[in-house]
PDB file of C-alpha atoms in Angstrom:
ATOM      1  CA  MET E   1     -20.719  -4.981   6.603  1.00 47.00           C
ATOM      2  CA  ARG E   2     -20.903  -8.397   4.972  1.00 58.00           C
ATOM      3  CA  ASP E   3     -19.353 -11.749   5.929  1.00 69.00           C
ATOM      4  CA  LYS E   4     -20.254 -12.308   9.675  1.00 78.00           C
ATOM      5  CA  GLN E   5     -19.234 -15.761   9.796  1.00 92.00           C
ATOM      6  CA  MET E   6     -14.855 -15.574   9.293  1.00 95.00           C
ATOM      7  CA  PRO E   7     -13.904 -18.280   6.897  1.00 96.00           C
ATOM      8  CA  LEU E   8     -12.057 -20.872   8.292  1.00 96.00           C
ATOM      9  CA  ALA E   9      -8.751 -20.243   6.190  1.00 97.00           C
ATOM     10  CA  VAL E  10      -8.556 -16.713   7.537  1.00 96.00           C
ATOM     11  CA  ALA E  11      -8.943 -17.395  11.021  1.00 96.00           C
ATOM     12  CA  LEU E  12      -6.540 -20.184  10.828  1.00 97.00           C
ATOM     13  CA  MET E  13      -3.909 -18.082   8.813  1.00 97.00           C
ATOM     14  CA  GLY E  14      -4.803 -14.929  10.706  1.00 97.00           C
ATOM     15  CA  TYR E  15      -4.257 -16.730  14.127  1.00 98.00           C
ATOM     16  CA  GLY E  16      -1.376 -18.900  12.971  1.00 98.00           C
ATOM     17  CA  GLY E  17       0.593 -15.973  11.854  1.00 98.00           C
ATOM     18  CA  LEU E  18       1.075 -14.754  15.395  1.00 98.00           C
ATOM     19  CA  ILE E  19       2.498 -17.977  16.138  1.00 98.00           C
ATOM     20  CA  PRO E  20       5.937 -16.730  14.896  1.00 98.00           C
ATOM     21  CA  PHE E  21       5.487 -13.308  16.921  1.00 98.00           C
ATOM     22  CA  ILE E  22       5.057 -15.707  20.549  1.00 98.00           C
ATOM     23  CA  GLY E  23       7.694 -18.154  20.235  1.00 98.00           C
ATOM     24  CA  LEU E  24      10.028 -15.379  18.538  1.00 97.00           C
ATOM     25  CA  ALA E  25       9.439 -13.309  21.539  1.00 97.00           C
ATOM     26  CA  LEU E  26       9.510 -16.122  24.306  1.00 97.00           C
ATOM     27  CA  LEU E  27      12.651 -17.271  22.414  1.00 96.00           C
ATOM     28  CA  SER E  28      14.171 -14.137  22.834  1.00 95.00           C
ATOM     29  CA  ASN E  29      13.771 -13.882  26.366  1.00 92.00           C
ATOM     30  CA  ALA E  30      13.929 -17.743  27.316  1.00 93.00           C
ATOM     31  CA  GLU E  31      17.354 -18.281  25.008  1.00 86.00           C
ATOM     32  CA  PRO E  32      20.111 -15.282  25.823  1.00 82.00           C
ATOM     33  CA  LEU E  33      22.915 -17.257  23.669  1.00 88.00           C
ATOM     34  CA  HIS E  34      20.439 -16.772  20.637  1.00 93.00           C
ATOM     35  CA  GLY E  35      18.483 -14.090  22.202  1.00 91.00           C
ATOM     36  CA  VAL E  36      19.772 -11.323  19.375  1.00 94.00           C
ATOM     37  CA  MET E  37      19.227 -13.579  16.486  1.00 96.00           C
ATOM     38  CA  TYR E  38      15.501 -14.470  17.629  1.00 97.00           C
ATOM     39  CA  ARG E  39      14.940 -10.968  18.559  1.00 97.00           C
ATOM     40  CA  GLY E  40      16.038  -9.633  15.163  1.00 97.00           C
ATOM     41  CA  ALA E  41      13.620 -12.571  13.287  1.00 98.00           C
ATOM     42  CA  LEU E  42      11.159 -11.571  15.381  1.00 98.00           C
ATOM     43  CA  LEU E  43      11.500  -7.691  14.312  1.00 98.00           C
ATOM     44  CA  LEU E  44      12.192  -9.001  10.496  1.00 98.00           C
ATOM     45  CA  TYR E  45       8.501 -10.970  10.881  1.00 98.00           C
ATOM     46  CA  GLY E  46       6.867  -7.806  11.836  1.00 98.00           C
ATOM     47  CA  ALA E  47       7.680  -5.532   9.675  1.00 98.00           C
ATOM     48  CA  VAL E  48       6.753  -8.015   6.498  1.00 98.00           C
ATOM     49  CA  ILE E  49       3.050  -8.888   8.304  1.00 98.00           C
ATOM     50  CA  LEU E  50       2.843  -5.091   9.058  1.00 98.00           C
ATOM     51  CA  SER E  51       3.871  -4.571   4.998  1.00 97.00           C
ATOM     52  CA  PHE E  52       0.978  -7.478   4.109  1.00 97.00           C
ATOM     53  CA  VAL E  53      -1.991  -5.507   6.325  1.00 96.00           C
ATOM     54  CA  GLY E  54      -1.063  -2.227   4.540  1.00 95.00           C
ATOM     55  CA  ALA E  55      -1.325  -4.083   1.210  1.00 96.00           C
ATOM     56  CA  VAL E  56      -4.902  -4.775   2.188  1.00 95.00           C
ATOM     57  CA  HIS E  57      -5.749  -1.260   1.334  1.00 95.00           C
ATOM     58  CA  TRP E  58      -3.951  -1.910  -2.173  1.00 96.00           C
ATOM     59  CA  GLY E  59      -6.018  -4.346  -2.585  1.00 95.00           C
ATOM     60  CA  VAL E  60      -9.470  -2.397  -1.700  1.00 94.00           C
ATOM     61  CA  ALA E  61      -8.402  -0.079  -3.919  1.00 94.00           C
ATOM     62  CA  LEU E  62      -8.276  -2.004  -6.673  1.00 95.00           C
ATOM     63  CA  VAL E  63     -11.884  -3.848  -6.867  1.00 93.00           C
ATOM     64  CA  ASP E  64     -14.038  -1.714  -4.464  1.00 91.00           C
ATOM     65  CA  PRO E  65     -16.040  -0.426  -7.765  1.00 90.00           C
ATOM     66  CA  GLN E  66     -17.659   2.326  -5.614  1.00 90.00           C
ATOM     67  CA  LEU E  67     -14.762   4.224  -5.231  1.00 92.00           C
ATOM     68  CA  ASN E  68     -14.148   7.690  -6.094  1.00 94.00           C
ATOM     69  CA  GLU E  69     -10.833   8.667  -7.613  1.00 96.00           C
ATOM     70  CA  ARG E  70      -9.668  10.606  -4.308  1.00 96.00           C
ATOM     71  CA  ASP E  71     -10.623   7.681  -2.146  1.00 94.00           C
ATOM     72  CA  ARG E  72      -8.938   5.319  -4.377  1.00 95.00           C
ATOM     73  CA  SER E  73      -5.710   7.349  -4.699  1.00 96.00           C
ATOM     74  CA  ALA E  74      -5.571   7.622  -0.738  1.00 95.00           C
ATOM     75  CA  LEU E  75      -5.780   4.089   0.052  1.00 95.00           C
ATOM     76  CA  TYR E  76      -3.095   2.992  -2.676  1.00 96.00           C
ATOM     77  CA  ILE E  77      -1.032   5.550  -0.908  1.00 96.00           C
ATOM     78  CA  TRP E  78      -1.486   4.452   2.040  1.00 95.00           C
ATOM     79  CA  SER E  79      -0.702   1.182   1.459  1.00 96.00           C
ATOM     80  CA  VAL E  80       2.328   1.394   0.904  1.00 97.00           C
ATOM     81  CA  ILE E  81       2.919   3.619   4.444  1.00 97.00           C
ATOM     82  CA  PRO E  82       3.237   0.674   6.671  1.00 97.00           C
ATOM     83  CA  ALA E  83       5.795  -1.151   4.500  1.00 97.00           C
ATOM     84  CA  LEU E  84       7.657   1.615   4.714  1.00 97.00           C
ATOM     85  CA  ILE E  85       7.264   1.791   8.451  1.00 98.00           C
ATOM     86  CA  GLY E  86       8.538  -2.032   8.797  1.00 97.00           C
ATOM     87  CA  TRP E  87      11.157  -0.857   6.657  1.00 97.00           C
ATOM     88  CA  CYS E  88      12.474   2.241   8.298  1.00 97.00           C
ATOM     89  CA  SER E  89      12.243   0.160  11.583  1.00 97.00           C
ATOM     90  CA  TYR E  90      14.924  -2.116  10.383  1.00 93.00           C
ATOM     91  CA  ILE E  91      18.057   0.104  10.885  1.00 95.00           C
ATOM     92  CA  PHE E  92      16.640   1.416  14.518  1.00 97.00           C
ATOM     93  CA  ALA E  93      17.925  -0.659  17.718  1.00 96.00           C
ATOM     94  CA  PRO E  94      15.520  -3.447  18.745  1.00 96.00           C
ATOM     95  CA  ILE E  95      13.193  -0.914  21.196  1.00 97.00           C
ATOM     96  CA  ALA E  96      12.794   1.746  18.686  1.00 97.00           C
ATOM     97  CA  ALA E  97      12.205  -0.926  16.117  1.00 98.00           C
ATOM     98  CA  ALA E  98       9.534  -2.513  17.983  1.00 98.00           C
ATOM     99  CA  LEU E  99       7.825   0.958  18.900  1.00 98.00           C
ATOM    100  CA  MET E 100       7.903   1.919  15.482  1.00 98.00           C
ATOM    101  CA  LEU E 101       6.068  -1.066  14.232  1.00 98.00           C
ATOM    102  CA  ILE E 102       3.927  -1.390  17.193  1.00 98.00           C
ATOM    103  CA  LEU E 103       3.013   2.449  16.270  1.00 98.00           C
ATOM    104  CA  GLY E 104       2.396   1.116  12.579  1.00 98.00           C
ATOM    105  CA  PHE E 105       0.256  -1.339  13.643  1.00 98.00           C
ATOM    106  CA  VAL E 106      -1.936   0.871  15.452  1.00 98.00           C
ATOM    107  CA  PHE E 107      -2.162   3.158  12.771  1.00 97.00           C
ATOM    108  CA  GLN E 108      -2.768   0.642  10.327  1.00 97.00           C
ATOM    109  CA  TYR E 109      -5.356  -0.282  12.745  1.00 97.00           C
ATOM    110  CA  TRP E 110      -6.916   3.059  12.815  1.00 96.00           C
ATOM    111  CA  ARG E 111      -7.139   4.121   9.220  1.00 95.00           C
ATOM    112  CA  ASP E 112      -9.059   0.357   8.628  1.00 95.00           C
ATOM    113  CA  LEU E 113     -11.575   1.366  11.087  1.00 94.00           C
ATOM    114  CA  ARG E 114     -11.542   5.047   9.646  1.00 92.00           C
ATOM    115  CA  TRP E 115     -12.197   3.016   5.676  1.00 91.00           C
ATOM    116  CA  ALA E 116     -14.799   1.255   7.419  1.00 88.00           C
ATOM    117  CA  ARG E 117     -17.400   4.014   6.947  1.00 85.00           C
ATOM    118  CA  MET E 118     -16.518   3.675   3.290  1.00 85.00           C
ATOM    119  CA  VAL E 119     -15.260   0.425   2.410  1.00 86.00           C
ATOM    120  CA  SER E 120     -17.427  -3.051   2.705  1.00 83.00           C
ATOM    121  CA  TRP E 121     -14.806  -5.192   5.061  1.00 88.00           C
ATOM    122  CA  PRO E 122     -16.208  -8.749   5.738  1.00 92.00           C
ATOM    123  CA  GLY E 123     -18.307  -8.347   9.711  1.00 92.00           C
ATOM    124  CA  TRP E 124     -15.883 -10.254  11.221  1.00 95.00           C
ATOM    125  CA  TYR E 125     -12.926  -8.159   9.510  1.00 95.00           C
ATOM    126  CA  LEU E 126     -11.975  -5.355  12.198  1.00 95.00           C
ATOM    127  CA  ALA E 127     -12.664  -7.714  14.740  1.00 96.00           C
ATOM    128  CA  LEU E 128      -9.963 -10.015  14.162  1.00 97.00           C
ATOM    129  CA  ARG E 129      -7.773  -6.831  13.063  1.00 97.00           C
ATOM    130  CA  LEU E 130      -8.148  -5.326  16.316  1.00 98.00           C
ATOM    131  CA  ARG E 131      -7.481  -8.980  18.102  1.00 98.00           C
ATOM    132  CA  LEU E 132      -4.067  -9.591  15.881  1.00 98.00           C
ATOM    133  CA  THR E 133      -2.945  -6.072  16.503  1.00 98.00           C
ATOM    134  CA  ILE E 134      -3.066  -6.612  20.438  1.00 98.00           C
ATOM    135  CA  VAL E 135      -1.112  -9.769  20.400  1.00 98.00           C
ATOM    136  CA  ALA E 136       1.303  -8.713  17.710  1.00 98.00           C
ATOM    137  CA  SER E 137       2.621  -5.795  19.832  1.00 98.00           C
ATOM    138  CA  VAL E 138       2.153  -7.098  23.149  1.00 98.00           C
ATOM    139  CA  PHE E 139       4.590  -9.955  21.963  1.00 98.00           C
ATOM    140  CA  LEU E 140       7.110  -7.256  19.790  1.00 98.00           C
ATOM    141  CA  LEU E 141       7.371  -5.652  23.365  1.00 97.00           C
ATOM    142  CA  VAL E 142       7.758  -9.186  25.006  1.00 97.00           C
ATOM    143  CA  GLY E 143      10.522  -9.435  22.801  1.00 96.00           C
ATOM    144  CA  VAL E 144      12.618  -6.598  23.212  1.00 95.00           C
ATOM    145  CA  LEU E 145      11.807  -6.693  27.262  1.00 90.00           C
ATOM    146  CA  PRO E 146      15.158  -7.969  28.248  1.00 82.00           C
ATOM    147  CA  LEU E 147      16.785  -4.920  26.726  1.00 86.00           C
ATOM    148  CA  VAL E 148      14.973  -2.214  28.549  1.00 84.00           C
ATOM    149  CA  THR E 149      16.435  -3.316  32.516  1.00 69.00           C
TER     150      THR E 149
END
């Protein structure tokens, strides 16, 4: 692994990207009149971010010169799966959609872990991905909590 120090821009964008998860989840619970709108925005944001983290694998496939063609193809193929999960989640009821997104984030992190043996992720990347995955997942659940009862 390389680059043990996380760049400031990555920290700001990564952790700043949690603000919509947290804010929309809390608004979904706090304001019942507009909760449906906030919940929809939360789920849509989750789908967009899931697409983004999947696309990291596309970028790795483009630039890592040490990959063989089989691994490069596997990265390209996987890179679109999170986007498809996010897109498909939008046709489901909010609880099912949130669970699909959470599973998508967990599977994406699992794939990142598996590729860590073959890809030269920066030293800070997997720890960041784990923290972001946990917080995003928790607040996706918080956002649909009123529907569970």
